[in-house]
Coordinates of N, CA and C in Angstrom, one line a residue:
M1 N 14.1 -10.0 37.4 CA 13.6 -10.4 36.1 C 14.6 -11.4 35.5
E2 N 14.1 -12.5 35.0 CA 15.0 -13.4 34.3 C 15.4 -12.9 33.0
Q3 N 16.6 -13.2 32.5 CA 17.1 -12.7 31.3 C 16.2 -13.0 30.1
G4 N 15.7 -14.2 30.0 CA 14.9 -14.6 28.9 C 13.5 -14.1 28.9
S5 N 13.0 -13.5 30.0 CA 11.6 -13.1 30.1 C 11.4 -11.6 29.8
A6 N 12.5 -10.8 29.5 CA 12.3 -9.4 29.3 C 11.4 -9.1 28.1
T7 N 10.5 -8.2 28.3 CA 9.5 -7.8 27.2 C 10.2 -6.8 26.3
L8 N 10.0 -7.0 25.1 CA 10.5 -6.0 24.1 C 9.9 -4.7 24.2
R9 N 10.7 -3.6 24.3 CA 10.2 -2.3 24.4 C 10.7 -1.5 23.2
F10 N 10.0 -0.3 22.9 CA 10.4 0.5 21.8 C 10.9 1.9 22.3
S11 N 12.0 2.3 21.8 CA 12.5 3.6 22.1 C 11.6 4.7 21.6
A12 N 11.7 5.9 22.2 CA 11.0 7.1 21.7 C 11.2 7.3 20.2
H13 N 12.5 7.1 19.8 CA 12.8 7.3 18.4 C 12.1 6.3 17.5
A14 N 12.1 5.0 17.9 CA 11.4 4.0 17.1 C 9.9 4.2 17.1
R15 N 9.3 4.6 18.2 CA 7.9 4.9 18.2 C 7.5 6.1 17.3
Q16 N 8.4 7.1 17.3 CA 8.2 8.3 16.4 C 8.3 7.9 15.0
R17 N 9.3 7.1 14.6 CA 9.4 6.7 13.2 C 8.2 5.9 12.8
M18 N 7.8 5.0 13.6 CA 6.6 4.2 13.3 C 5.4 5.0 13.1
A19 N 5.2 6.0 13.9 CA 4.0 6.9 13.8 C 4.1 7.7 12.6
N20 N 5.2 8.4 12.4 CA 5.4 9.3 11.2 C 5.4 8.6 9.9
R21 N 5.8 7.4 9.8 CA 5.8 6.6 8.5 C 4.7 5.6 8.4
G22 N 3.8 5.6 9.3 CA 2.7 4.7 9.2 C 3.1 3.2 9.2
L23 N 3.9 2.8 10.2 CA 4.5 1.5 10.2 C 4.0 0.7 11.5
P24 N 2.7 0.5 11.6 CA 2.3 -0.2 12.8 C 2.6 -1.7 12.8
L25 N 2.7 -2.3 14.0 CA 3.0 -3.7 14.1 C 1.7 -4.3 14.7
D26 N 1.2 -5.4 14.1 CA 0.1 -6.1 14.7 C 0.5 -7.1 15.8
A27 N -0.4 -7.7 16.4 CA -0.1 -8.6 17.5 C 0.8 -9.7 17.1
G28 N 0.6 -10.3 15.9 CA 1.4 -11.4 15.4 C 2.8 -11.0 15.2
Q29 N 3.0 -9.8 14.6 CA 4.3 -9.2 14.4 C 5.1 -9.0 15.7
L30 N 4.3 -8.4 16.7 CA 4.9 -8.1 18.0 C 5.4 -9.4 18.6
D31 N 4.6 -10.5 18.5 CA 4.9 -11.8 19.1 C 6.2 -12.3 18.4
R32 N 6.3 -12.2 17.1 CA 7.5 -12.7 16.3 C 8.7 -11.9 16.7
A33 N 8.5 -10.6 16.9 CA 9.7 -9.7 17.3 C 10.1 -10.2 18.7
Q34 N 9.2 -10.5 19.6 CA 9.6 -10.9 20.9 C 10.3 -12.3 20.9
Q35 N 9.8 -13.2 20.0 CA 10.5 -14.4 19.9 C 11.9 -14.2 19.3
A36 N 12.0 -13.3 18.4 CA 13.4 -13.0 17.8 C 14.3 -12.5 18.9
L37 N 13.8 -11.6 19.7 CA 14.6 -11.1 20.8 C 15.1 -12.2 21.7
E38 N 14.2 -13.2 22.1 CA 14.6 -14.3 22.9 C 15.7 -15.2 22.3
L39 N 15.5 -15.4 21.0 CA 16.5 -16.2 20.2 C 17.8 -15.5 20.2
L40 N 17.8 -14.2 19.9 CA 19.0 -13.5 19.8 C 19.7 -13.4 21.1
R41 N 19.0 -13.3 22.2 CA 19.6 -13.3 23.5 C 20.2 -14.6 23.8
A42 N 19.5 -15.7 23.5 CA 20.1 -17.0 23.7 C 21.4 -17.3 23.0
K43 N 21.5 -16.6 21.8 CA 22.7 -16.8 21.0 C 23.8 -15.8 21.4
G44 N 23.6 -14.9 22.3 CA 24.6 -14.0 22.8 C 24.7 -12.7 22.0
S45 N 23.7 -12.4 21.2 CA 23.8 -11.2 20.4 C 23.7 -9.9 21.3
C46 N 24.3 -8.9 20.8 CA 24.2 -7.6 21.5 C 23.4 -6.6 20.8
S47 N 23.6 -6.5 19.5 CA 22.8 -5.6 18.6 C 22.5 -6.3 17.3
A48 N 21.2 -6.2 16.9 CA 20.7 -7.0 15.8 C 19.8 -6.3 14.9
A49 N 19.8 -6.7 13.6 CA 18.8 -6.2 12.7 C 17.9 -7.4 12.5
V50 N 16.6 -7.2 12.7 CA 15.6 -8.2 12.6 C 14.7 -7.8 11.4
L51 N 14.7 -8.7 10.3 CA 13.8 -8.4 9.2 C 12.5 -9.1 9.5
L52 N 11.5 -8.3 9.5 CA 10.1 -8.7 9.9 C 9.2 -8.2 8.9
D53 N 8.7 -9.1 8.0 CA 7.9 -8.8 6.9 C 8.5 -7.7 6.1
R54 N 7.9 -6.5 6.0 CA 8.5 -5.4 5.2 C 9.3 -4.4 6.0
L55 N 9.6 -4.8 7.3 CA 10.3 -3.9 8.2 C 11.6 -4.4 8.6
V56 N 12.5 -3.5 9.0 CA 13.8 -3.8 9.6 C 13.7 -3.2 11.0
L57 N 13.9 -4.0 12.1 CA 13.9 -3.5 13.4 C 15.4 -3.6 13.9
V58 N 15.9 -2.5 14.4 CA 17.3 -2.6 15.0 C 17.1 -2.7 16.5
L59 N 17.7 -3.8 17.1 CA 17.5 -4.0 18.5 C 18.7 -3.9 19.3
S60 N 18.6 -3.4 20.5 CA 19.6 -3.6 21.5 C 19.2 -4.7 22.4
V61 N 19.8 -5.9 22.2 CA 19.3 -7.1 22.8 C 19.4 -7.1 24.3
P62 N 20.6 -6.6 24.9 CA 20.6 -6.6 26.4 C 19.6 -5.7 27.0
Q63 N 19.2 -4.6 26.3 CA 18.2 -3.7 26.9 C 16.8 -4.1 26.5
S64 N 16.6 -5.1 25.6 CA 15.3 -5.5 25.1 C 14.6 -4.4 24.5
L65 N 15.3 -3.6 23.6 CA 14.9 -2.3 23.1 C 15.0 -2.3 21.6
V66 N 13.9 -1.9 21.0 CA 13.9 -1.6 19.5 C 14.4 -0.2 19.4
V67 N 15.6 0.0 18.8 CA 16.2 1.3 18.7 C 15.6 2.1 17.6
T68 N 15.4 1.5 16.4 CA 14.8 2.2 15.3 C 14.1 1.2 14.4
V69 N 13.2 1.7 13.6 CA 12.4 0.9 12.7 C 12.4 1.6 11.3
M70 N 12.5 0.8 10.3 CA 12.4 1.3 8.9 C 11.9 0.3 8.0
E71 N 11.4 0.7 6.8 CA 10.9 -0.2 5.8 C 12.1 -0.8 5.1
Q72 N 12.0 -2.0 4.7 CA 13.2 -2.6 3.9 C 13.4 -1.9 2.7
S73 N 12.4 -1.3 2.0 CA 12.6 -0.5 0.8 C 13.5 0.7 1.0
Q74 N 13.6 1.2 2.2 CA 14.4 2.3 2.6 C 15.9 1.9 2.8
M75 N 16.1 0.6 2.8 CA 17.5 0.2 3.1 C 18.4 0.1 1.9
R76 N 17.9 0.4 0.8 CA 18.8 0.4 -0.4 C 19.9 1.4 -0.2
Q77 N 21.1 1.0 -0.5 CA 22.3 1.8 -0.4 C 22.6 2.3 1.1
Q78 N 22.0 1.7 2.1 CA 22.2 2.1 3.5 C 23.0 1.0 4.1
V79 N 23.8 1.4 5.1 CA 24.7 0.5 5.8 C 24.3 0.6 7.3
L80 N 24.1 -0.6 7.9 CA 23.8 -0.6 9.4 C 25.2 -1.0 10.0
T81 N 25.6 -0.1 11.0 CA 26.8 -0.4 11.6 C 26.5 -0.8 13.1
R82 N 27.5 -1.4 13.7 CA 27.5 -1.9 15.1 C 26.4 -2.9 15.3
I83 N 26.2 -3.8 14.3 CA 25.2 -4.9 14.3 C 26.1 -6.2 14.4
D84 N 25.8 -7.0 15.3 CA 26.6 -8.3 15.4 C 25.7 -9.5 14.9
S85 N 24.4 -9.2 14.7 CA 23.5 -10.3 14.3 C 22.4 -9.8 13.3
A86 N 21.9 -10.7 12.5 CA 20.8 -10.4 11.7 C 19.9 -11.7 11.7
L87 N 18.6 -11.4 11.7 CA 17.6 -12.5 11.8 C 16.4 -12.2 11.0
L88 N 16.0 -13.2 10.2 CA 14.7 -13.2 9.5 C 13.7 -13.7 10.4
A89 N 12.7 -12.9 10.8 CA 11.7 -13.3 11.7 C 10.4 -13.6 11.0

């Protein structure tokens, strides 16, 4: 598989958070998240926070994996560690 063609996947933790908190992604959002992954990979990112509408997706770029998902409103007073990039998608 080529580096730039890896499809974005969701960890069990991310899927569980999305289900429990009612945070579905529509096809357009999934496409934008995939584009964000490709851009982050091209820039050499390893771990990134992607702001996508009202959500924050934390990605492991080399693994093409969404590690966790949360609403931006939940980010008040929260610190994301081990993130080397941030992107507004």
